Amino acid sequence: MQILTQSPSDPTFVQNPYPFYDRARAGGDLFYWTDYDAVCAVSHAAVVAFLKDKRMGREIPAEFAPDIPQHLAPFYAVEAHSMLELNPPRHTRLRGLVLRAFTSRRIAALEPEIEALCHQLIDAFPAGEFDLLDAYARTVPVIIIARLLGVPETRADDLLAWSNAMVAMYVSGRTRTVEDRAVAATENFVAFMRSYVDEKRKAPADDLMSHLIAAEEGGEKLSTDELITTCILLLNAGHEATVHTLGNTVKTLLECDIRTADEKIVEEAIRFDPPLHMFDRYVIEDCELFGHAFKRGDTVKCLLGAANRDPAPYPDPHTFDPARTGPVNVAFGGGIHFCVGAPLARLELRVALQVLFERCPNLALAKPPQYGNTYHFHGLEALRVTT
């Protein structure tokens, strides 16, 4: 197995991680990344296999789980109920409850609302040069998920701040300051959500939180803590990834001189420059895969961004090609942890891009965009444009 060293905060890597992925993939399906002290799956075939293999999970086996520092206890108390971090059977039960409320019909019905919101935001675009992330990309998903959950969109700034602080816990090279901010955000977020759970219990509405409460009280045994964590997860995961994808996609389309959008363009954009580049799996049962013997407790890092640029399933992978055929990309993960919000994300992206280019046919980059030093997330610091 190839052994490689590459700092995830190196400026060249941050701006373009794909050459490193190509170098790693040239040595085979797996390589050892010294900076993470872990085996990484780098080919599309290997990433798909590890995402779906039931001998891998999202929970570190108990005997290998690290001790949680006291100052981080509030953060991990919430994470302990996150379906993203759980194995069956708890994962199965939580996901089933969310999918029961997060129906395809409910998502599809949001299209006119998303479209109207996009027009409203574009009406408020400033004259001259401005940051499209602030004016558009960060606002669309947070308001839509707030409406879907049934919490006031007037608290969008708070929701954004809490989400950003919590998600920063998963960025390489986090500091004590980052941790303290994440804990404070977690406590504020939990208090906020708990107040609305209490309110929805007294006066249910046609929103996601009320439907989850109904499932809980219908004997499904969804605890209040599980409910609060699920709402936080939907907002954090749904918002963060969609913002990055929308920004990355507008950048790509403008650089390719494309000013239109449909389902194929959205799907190719998600493959071409996804918002999440790494997803961890933990070995539950000793096994051998792709010529390597894995032991219980090992970590395998699935490099989603690398799998999406693998030339085996995607010929000429570094070219943006909306007519591309091939397997479904892994930007939304795979297996039992495939993103429950994928249909909503795809809808938001398509509508937001269509409305943006219809209303702003002369949209242009004002400055070369730079990616933020936030690996394993992959998104722009800003997207300065003119209309």
Tab-separated table of C-alpha atoms in Angstrom:
chain	number	residue	atom	x	y	z
A	1	MET	CA	0.000	0.000	0.000
A	2	GLN	CA	1.268	3.450	-0.939
A	3	ILE	CA	2.191	5.702	2.001
A	4	LEU	CA	1.654	9.415	1.402
A	5	THR	CA	2.045	12.603	3.408
A	6	GLN	CA	-0.027	15.653	2.596
A	7	SER	CA	-1.047	18.341	5.058
A	8	PRO	CA	-4.787	19.001	4.665
A	9	SER	CA	-4.132	22.667	5.452
A	10	ASP	CA	-1.416	23.169	2.814
A	11	PRO	CA	-2.592	26.128	0.679
A	12	THR	CA	-1.968	24.352	-2.636
A	13	PHE	CA	-3.923	21.305	-1.492
A	14	VAL	CA	-6.759	23.421	-0.089
A	15	GLN	CA	-7.235	25.217	-3.405
A	16	ASN	CA	-7.049	22.027	-5.480
A	17	PRO	CA	-6.960	18.632	-3.725
A	18	TYR	CA	-7.601	16.676	-6.932
A	19	PRO	CA	-3.952	16.242	-8.098
A	20	PHE	CA	-3.149	14.636	-4.736
A	21	TYR	CA	-6.106	12.284	-5.144
A	22	ASP	CA	-4.859	11.338	-8.621
A	23	ARG	CA	-1.398	10.579	-7.229
A	24	ALA	CA	-2.886	8.482	-4.444
A	25	ARG	CA	-5.226	6.588	-6.780
A	26	ALA	CA	-2.368	5.760	-9.161
A	27	GLY	CA	-1.014	3.447	-6.451
A	28	GLY	CA	-4.222	1.462	-6.067
A	29	ASP	CA	-7.618	1.528	-4.402
A	30	LEU	CA	-6.192	2.225	-0.940
A	31	PHE	CA	-3.342	4.279	0.498
A	32	TYR	CA	-2.081	5.217	3.936
A	33	TRP	CA	-2.341	8.937	4.733
A	34	THR	CA	0.276	9.691	7.399
A	35	ASP	CA	-1.275	13.016	8.411
A	36	TYR	CA	-4.435	11.170	9.488
A	37	ASP	CA	-2.711	7.926	10.562
A	38	ALA	CA	-5.342	5.974	8.642
A	39	VAL	CA	-6.024	3.924	5.541
A	40	CYS	CA	-7.984	5.840	2.892
A	41	ALA	CA	-10.214	4.514	0.123
A	42	VAL	CA	-9.462	6.587	-2.963
A	43	SER	CA	-11.057	4.810	-5.951
A	44	HIS	CA	-14.768	4.917	-6.734
A	45	ALA	CA	-15.027	1.139	-6.375
A	46	ALA	CA	-13.342	1.124	-2.968
A	47	VAL	CA	-15.310	4.081	-1.589
A	48	VAL	CA	-18.626	2.523	-2.637
A	49	ALA	CA	-17.598	-0.822	-1.143
A	50	PHE	CA	-16.614	0.677	2.220
A	51	LEU	CA	-19.742	2.826	2.413
A	52	LYS	CA	-21.946	-0.233	1.934
A	53	ASP	CA	-20.041	-2.978	3.781
A	54	LYS	CA	-21.916	-4.008	6.944
A	55	ARG	CA	-18.630	-4.924	8.615
A	56	MET	CA	-18.019	-1.176	8.806
A	57	GLY	CA	-20.001	1.299	10.874
A	58	ARG	CA	-20.146	4.878	12.106
A	59	GLU	CA	-19.637	4.081	15.781
A	60	ILE	CA	-16.151	3.276	17.016
A	61	PRO	CA	-16.305	-0.066	18.853
A	62	ALA	CA	-16.654	0.721	22.559
A	63	GLU	CA	-13.275	-0.717	23.555
A	64	PHE	CA	-11.523	1.652	21.107
A	65	ALA	CA	-13.582	4.789	21.787
A	66	PRO	CA	-11.443	7.667	23.067
A	67	ASP	CA	-12.296	9.377	26.334
A	68	ILE	CA	-14.293	12.566	25.866
A	69	PRO	CA	-12.729	15.610	27.581
A	70	GLN	CA	-15.043	17.157	30.158
A	71	HIS	CA	-15.176	20.501	28.345
A	72	LEU	CA	-16.585	18.761	25.230
A	73	ALA	CA	-19.227	16.700	27.054
A	74	PRO	CA	-22.188	18.937	25.986
A	75	PHE	CA	-21.224	18.688	22.311
A	76	TYR	CA	-20.835	14.911	22.304
A	77	ALA	CA	-23.989	14.459	24.386
A	78	VAL	CA	-25.873	15.798	21.368
A	79	GLU	CA	-23.791	13.828	18.856
A	80	ALA	CA	-24.603	10.636	20.798
A	81	HIS	CA	-28.159	10.818	19.428
A	82	SER	CA	-27.240	11.672	15.830
A	83	MET	CA	-28.305	9.075	13.284
A	84	LEU	CA	-25.258	10.106	11.227
A	85	GLU	CA	-23.028	8.734	13.995
A	86	LEU	CA	-24.988	5.569	14.846
A	87	ASN	CA	-25.067	1.933	13.746
A	88	PRO	CA	-28.175	-0.245	13.503
A	89	PRO	CA	-30.531	-0.830	15.227
A	90	ARG	CA	-30.655	2.729	16.642
A	91	HIS	CA	-29.756	4.197	13.262
A	92	THR	CA	-32.488	2.185	11.530
A	93	ARG	CA	-35.167	3.402	13.945
A	94	LEU	CA	-34.130	7.064	13.817
A	95	ARG	CA	-33.757	7.136	10.040
A	96	GLY	CA	-37.133	5.462	9.584
A	97	LEU	CA	-38.830	8.106	11.717
A	98	VAL	CA	-37.168	10.957	9.832
A	99	LEU	CA	-38.037	9.495	6.425
A	100	ARG	CA	-41.647	9.074	7.540
A	101	ALA	CA	-41.828	12.833	8.072
A	102	PHE	CA	-39.331	13.865	5.385
A	103	THR	CA	-41.412	12.514	2.493
A	104	SER	CA	-40.739	13.061	-1.212
A	105	ARG	CA	-44.168	14.678	-1.538
A	106	ARG	CA	-43.375	17.165	1.221
A	107	ILE	CA	-40.030	18.008	-0.420
A	108	ALA	CA	-41.495	18.404	-3.925
A	109	ALA	CA	-44.171	20.739	-2.584
A	110	LEU	CA	-41.437	23.170	-1.499
A	111	GLU	CA	-40.469	24.120	-5.075
A	112	PRO	CA	-42.745	27.206	-5.418
A	113	GLU	CA	-41.622	28.392	-1.980
A	114	ILE	CA	-37.937	27.994	-2.859
A	115	GLU	CA	-38.484	29.804	-6.160
A	116	ALA	CA	-40.273	32.716	-4.469
A	117	LEU	CA	-37.519	33.015	-1.855
A	118	CYS	CA	-34.840	33.089	-4.578
A	119	HIS	CA	-36.634	35.913	-6.402
A	120	GLN	CA	-36.984	37.820	-3.129
A	121	LEU	CA	-33.263	37.550	-2.412
A	122	ILE	CA	-32.278	38.540	-5.961
A	123	ASP	CA	-34.539	41.595	-5.704
A	124	ALA	CA	-32.363	42.676	-2.776
A	125	PHE	CA	-28.988	42.145	-4.514
A	126	PRO	CA	-26.762	45.214	-4.055
A	127	ALA	CA	-25.485	47.203	-6.999
A	128	GLY	CA	-21.909	46.618	-8.116
A	129	GLU	CA	-19.682	43.899	-6.714
A	130	PHE	CA	-20.941	41.704	-3.845
A	131	ASP	CA	-20.506	38.299	-2.190
A	132	LEU	CA	-23.035	35.865	-3.630
A	133	LEU	CA	-22.527	33.497	-0.681
A	134	ASP	CA	-23.762	36.116	1.798
A	135	ALA	CA	-26.489	37.494	-0.438
A	136	TYR	CA	-27.869	34.191	-1.714
A	137	ALA	CA	-26.165	30.839	-1.105
A	138	ARG	CA	-26.112	30.972	2.708
A	139	THR	CA	-29.671	32.265	2.983
A	140	VAL	CA	-31.702	29.934	0.753
A	141	PRO	CA	-31.010	26.642	2.568
A	142	VAL	CA	-31.199	27.978	6.130
A	143	ILE	CA	-34.581	29.640	5.572
A	144	ILE	CA	-36.026	26.601	3.801
A	145	ILE	CA	-34.895	24.167	6.505
A	146	ALA	CA	-36.193	26.544	9.219
A	147	ARG	CA	-39.596	26.623	7.515
A	148	LEU	CA	-39.559	22.865	7.047
A	149	LEU	CA	-38.774	22.265	10.720
A	150	GLY	CA	-41.279	24.870	11.844
A	151	VAL	CA	-38.960	27.333	13.593
A	152	PRO	CA	-38.878	31.105	12.931
A	153	GLU	CA	-36.829	32.089	9.916
A	154	THR	CA	-36.237	35.412	11.687
A	155	ARG	CA	-33.692	33.460	13.765
A	156	ALA	CA	-31.746	32.523	10.622
A	157	ASP	CA	-28.653	34.476	11.717
A	158	ASP	CA	-28.531	32.579	15.018
A	159	LEU	CA	-29.109	29.249	13.290
A	160	LEU	CA	-26.288	30.019	10.854
A	161	ALA	CA	-23.877	31.019	13.596
A	162	TRP	CA	-24.642	27.938	15.711
A	163	SER	CA	-24.400	25.639	12.704
A	164	ASN	CA	-21.052	27.066	11.581
A	165	ALA	CA	-19.599	26.796	15.094
A	166	MET	CA	-20.693	23.173	15.528
A	167	VAL	CA	-19.558	22.032	12.078
A	168	ALA	CA	-16.110	23.557	12.711
A	169	MET	CA	-15.487	20.639	15.091
A	170	TYR	CA	-14.880	18.452	12.031
A	171	VAL	CA	-12.336	20.700	10.332
A	172	SER	CA	-8.688	19.629	10.444
A	173	GLY	CA	-6.510	21.382	13.014
A	174	ARG	CA	-9.295	22.516	15.327
A	175	THR	CA	-8.247	24.533	18.399
A	176	ARG	CA	-9.545	24.926	21.967
A	177	THR	CA	-11.173	28.190	20.849
A	178	VAL	CA	-13.057	26.316	18.114
A	179	GLU	CA	-14.122	23.699	20.669
A	180	ASP	CA	-15.359	26.278	23.178
A	181	ARG	CA	-17.379	28.035	20.482
A	182	ALA	CA	-18.880	24.727	19.392
A	183	VAL	CA	-19.937	23.840	22.942
A	184	ALA	CA	-21.524	27.270	23.466
A	185	ALA	CA	-23.345	26.962	20.138
A	186	THR	CA	-24.522	23.454	21.026
A	187	GLU	CA	-25.986	24.599	24.348
A	188	ASN	CA	-27.745	27.555	22.692
A	189	PHE	CA	-29.052	25.369	19.864
A	190	VAL	CA	-30.381	22.719	22.267
A	191	ALA	CA	-32.146	25.324	24.420
A	192	PHE	CA	-33.682	26.888	21.304
A	193	MET	CA	-34.895	23.556	19.928
A	194	ARG	CA	-36.194	22.358	23.301
A	195	SER	CA	-38.416	25.428	23.601
A	196	TYR	CA	-39.961	24.705	20.202
A	197	VAL	CA	-40.430	21.013	20.956
A	198	ASP	CA	-42.428	22.041	24.018
A	199	GLU	CA	-44.411	24.515	21.927
A	200	LYS	CA	-45.165	21.998	19.162
A	201	ARG	CA	-46.335	19.444	21.712
A	202	LYS	CA	-48.990	21.889	22.856
A	203	ALA	CA	-49.905	23.151	19.382
A	204	PRO	CA	-48.836	20.770	16.577
A	205	ALA	CA	-48.534	22.171	13.055
A	206	ASP	CA	-47.895	20.761	9.586
A	207	ASP	CA	-44.107	20.818	9.941
A	208	LEU	CA	-41.299	18.312	10.324
A	209	MET	CA	-40.843	18.830	14.058
A	210	SER	CA	-44.540	18.217	14.747
A	211	HIS	CA	-44.492	15.051	12.638
A	212	LEU	CA	-41.450	13.742	14.521
A	213	ILE	CA	-43.160	14.504	17.837
A	214	ALA	CA	-46.256	12.646	16.671
A	215	ALA	CA	-44.103	9.642	15.799
A	216	GLU	CA	-42.527	9.781	19.244
A	217	GLU	CA	-45.853	9.958	21.033
A	218	GLY	CA	-47.274	7.272	18.765
A	219	GLY	CA	-45.107	4.691	20.515
A	220	GLU	CA	-41.998	4.861	18.359
A	221	LYS	CA	-39.942	5.824	21.415
A	222	LEU	CA	-38.167	8.784	19.863
A	223	SER	CA	-36.858	10.598	22.926
A	224	THR	CA	-36.839	14.352	23.267
A	225	ASP	CA	-33.032	14.342	23.135
A	226	GLU	CA	-33.119	12.273	19.917
A	227	LEU	CA	-35.674	14.650	18.452
A	228	ILE	CA	-33.590	17.729	19.293
A	229	THR	CA	-30.413	16.176	17.885
A	230	THR	CA	-32.221	15.125	14.702
A	231	CYS	CA	-33.471	18.674	14.109
A	232	ILE	CA	-29.968	20.058	14.712
A	233	LEU	CA	-28.467	17.467	12.356
A	234	LEU	CA	-30.942	18.282	9.580
A	235	LEU	CA	-30.126	21.966	9.830
A	236	ASN	CA	-26.356	21.593	10.189
A	237	ALA	CA	-25.848	18.938	7.526
A	238	GLY	CA	-28.452	20.290	5.124
A	239	HIS	CA	-27.321	23.870	5.353
A	240	GLU	CA	-23.538	23.476	5.328
A	241	ALA	CA	-23.353	21.130	2.346
A	242	THR	CA	-25.885	23.032	0.238
A	243	VAL	CA	-24.128	26.378	0.759
A	244	HIS	CA	-20.791	24.922	-0.340
A	245	THR	CA	-22.328	23.109	-3.302
A	246	LEU	CA	-24.194	26.172	-4.516
A	247	GLY	CA	-21.079	28.329	-4.283
A	248	ASN	CA	-18.820	25.729	-5.892
A	249	THR	CA	-21.352	25.174	-8.679
A	250	VAL	CA	-21.795	28.848	-9.557
A	251	LYS	CA	-18.001	29.186	-9.666
A	252	THR	CA	-17.685	26.158	-11.962
A	253	LEU	CA	-20.513	27.211	-14.289
A	254	LEU	CA	-19.202	30.755	-14.674
A	255	GLU	CA	-15.696	29.456	-15.371
A	256	CYS	CA	-17.217	27.155	-18.023
A	257	ASP	CA	-19.361	30.015	-19.400
A	258	ILE	CA	-22.564	28.118	-18.590
A	259	ARG	CA	-25.514	30.190	-17.390
A	260	THR	CA	-28.308	27.682	-17.171
A	261	ALA	CA	-29.188	24.730	-14.966
A	262	ASP	CA	-31.163	21.494	-15.056
A	263	GLU	CA	-31.009	18.127	-13.293
A	264	LYS	CA	-28.023	16.942	-15.355
A	265	ILE	CA	-26.009	20.090	-14.715
A	266	VAL	CA	-26.740	19.856	-10.994
A	267	GLU	CA	-25.701	16.192	-10.861
A	268	GLU	CA	-22.461	16.833	-12.736
A	269	ALA	CA	-21.709	19.791	-10.455
A	270	ILE	CA	-22.166	17.612	-7.374
A	271	ARG	CA	-19.760	15.060	-8.847
A	272	PHE	CA	-17.259	17.620	-10.081
A	273	ASP	CA	-16.684	19.635	-6.896
A	274	PRO	CA	-18.563	18.152	-3.919
A	275	PRO	CA	-18.843	19.885	-0.533
A	276	LEU	CA	-17.704	16.931	1.611
A	277	HIS	CA	-14.473	15.134	0.742
A	278	MET	CA	-14.042	12.624	3.565
A	279	PHE	CA	-16.379	10.273	5.440
A	280	ASP	CA	-15.096	7.970	8.168
A	281	ARG	CA	-16.052	4.325	8.646
A	282	TYR	CA	-14.942	2.145	11.557
A	283	VAL	CA	-14.239	-1.558	11.267
A	284	ILE	CA	-16.656	-3.568	13.408
A	285	GLU	CA	-15.589	-7.010	12.245
A	286	ASP	CA	-12.163	-8.227	11.054
A	287	CYS	CA	-12.181	-8.459	7.263
A	288	GLU	CA	-10.041	-8.270	4.144
A	289	LEU	CA	-10.901	-5.781	1.412
A	290	PHE	CA	-8.892	-4.701	-1.644
A	291	GLY	CA	-5.946	-6.786	-0.479
A	292	HIS	CA	-5.664	-5.277	2.992
A	293	ALA	CA	-6.501	-6.995	6.290
A	294	PHE	CA	-8.576	-4.715	8.524
A	295	LYS	CA	-8.959	-5.269	12.252
A	296	ARG	CA	-11.866	-4.324	14.494
A	297	GLY	CA	-11.375	-0.731	15.617
A	298	ASP	CA	-9.507	0.405	12.485
A	299	THR	CA	-10.556	3.628	10.792
A	300	VAL	CA	-11.120	3.823	7.030
A	301	LYS	CA	-11.440	7.254	5.470
A	302	CYS	CA	-13.601	7.282	2.350
A	303	LEU	CA	-12.422	10.103	0.079
A	304	LEU	CA	-15.651	11.120	-1.647
A	305	GLY	CA	-14.020	13.902	-3.658
A	306	ALA	CA	-11.460	11.444	-5.020
A	307	ALA	CA	-14.046	8.799	-5.910
A	308	ASN	CA	-16.002	11.372	-7.919
A	309	ARG	CA	-12.906	12.134	-10.035
A	310	ASP	CA	-11.932	8.491	-10.656
A	311	PRO	CA	-11.328	8.042	-14.411
A	312	ALA	CA	-12.461	4.395	-14.317
A	313	PRO	CA	-16.188	5.185	-14.016
A	314	TYR	CA	-15.877	8.804	-15.214
A	315	PRO	CA	-13.640	9.166	-18.297
A	316	ASP	CA	-11.882	12.543	-18.491
A	317	PRO	CA	-13.044	13.216	-14.896
A	318	HIS	CA	-11.552	16.708	-14.582
A	319	THR	CA	-13.774	18.005	-17.372
A	320	PHE	CA	-17.202	19.384	-16.467
A	321	ASP	CA	-19.592	17.483	-18.743
A	322	PRO	CA	-23.359	17.702	-18.080
A	323	ALA	CA	-23.965	14.970	-20.669
A	324	ARG	CA	-21.811	12.543	-18.689
A	325	THR	CA	-23.033	9.019	-18.031
A	326	GLY	CA	-21.824	6.587	-15.405
A	327	PRO	CA	-22.673	5.442	-11.893
A	328	VAL	CA	-24.301	7.707	-9.336
A	329	ASN	CA	-21.617	9.839	-7.704
A	330	VAL	CA	-20.872	9.459	-3.988
A	331	ALA	CA	-21.199	13.106	-2.943
A	332	PHE	CA	-24.206	12.185	-0.779
A	333	GLY	CA	-22.510	9.073	0.610
A	334	GLY	CA	-23.902	5.587	0.179
A	335	GLY	CA	-25.315	2.588	1.971
A	336	ILE	CA	-27.479	3.039	5.051
A	337	HIS	CA	-26.014	6.500	5.701
A	338	PHE	CA	-26.920	7.912	2.287
A	339	CYS	CA	-27.958	11.517	2.945
A	340	VAL	CA	-31.666	11.755	3.827
A	341	GLY	CA	-31.633	15.359	2.631
A	342	ALA	CA	-30.348	14.575	-0.877
A	343	PRO	CA	-33.725	15.160	-2.603
A	344	LEU	CA	-34.098	18.537	-0.873
A	345	ALA	CA	-30.510	19.527	-1.696
A	346	ARG	CA	-30.943	18.633	-5.375
A	347	LEU	CA	-34.213	20.600	-5.526
A	348	GLU	CA	-32.722	23.670	-3.822
A	349	LEU	CA	-29.689	23.618	-6.106
A	350	ARG	CA	-31.699	23.288	-9.313
A	351	VAL	CA	-34.222	25.994	-8.427
A	352	ALA	CA	-31.650	28.404	-6.957
A	353	LEU	CA	-29.437	28.096	-10.038
A	354	GLN	CA	-32.299	28.364	-12.537
A	355	VAL	CA	-33.724	31.488	-10.922
A	356	LEU	CA	-30.273	33.045	-10.496
A	357	PHE	CA	-29.323	32.677	-14.167
A	358	GLU	CA	-32.779	33.676	-15.442
A	359	ARG	CA	-32.670	36.863	-13.394
A	360	CYS	CA	-28.938	37.558	-13.765
A	361	PRO	CA	-27.906	36.462	-17.294
A	362	ASN	CA	-24.789	38.667	-17.115
A	363	LEU	CA	-23.572	37.284	-13.785
A	364	ALA	CA	-19.777	37.281	-13.746
A	365	LEU	CA	-16.931	36.614	-11.333
A	366	ALA	CA	-15.483	39.855	-9.968
A	367	LYS	CA	-12.468	38.164	-8.330
A	368	PRO	CA	-10.938	34.681	-8.530
A	369	PRO	CA	-12.677	32.693	-5.752
A	370	GLN	CA	-10.597	31.024	-3.043
A	371	TYR	CA	-11.517	27.875	-1.119
A	372	GLY	CA	-11.546	28.062	2.665
A	373	ASN	CA	-8.993	26.180	4.752
A	374	THR	CA	-11.692	23.857	6.085
A	375	TYR	CA	-10.794	20.347	4.911
A	376	HIS	CA	-12.537	17.896	4.874
A	377	PHE	CA	-15.286	20.326	3.904
A	378	HIS	CA	-14.668	21.969	0.553
A	379	GLY	CA	-16.232	25.347	-0.020
A	380	LEU	CA	-15.429	28.913	-0.966
A	381	GLU	CA	-14.492	31.680	1.452
A	382	ALA	CA	-16.435	34.138	-0.695
A	383	LEU	CA	-17.844	34.413	-4.210
A	384	ARG	CA	-17.457	38.001	-5.374
A	385	VAL	CA	-19.644	38.671	-8.423
A	386	THR	CA	-21.273	41.387	-10.481
A	387	THR	CA	-24.628	41.233	-12.233
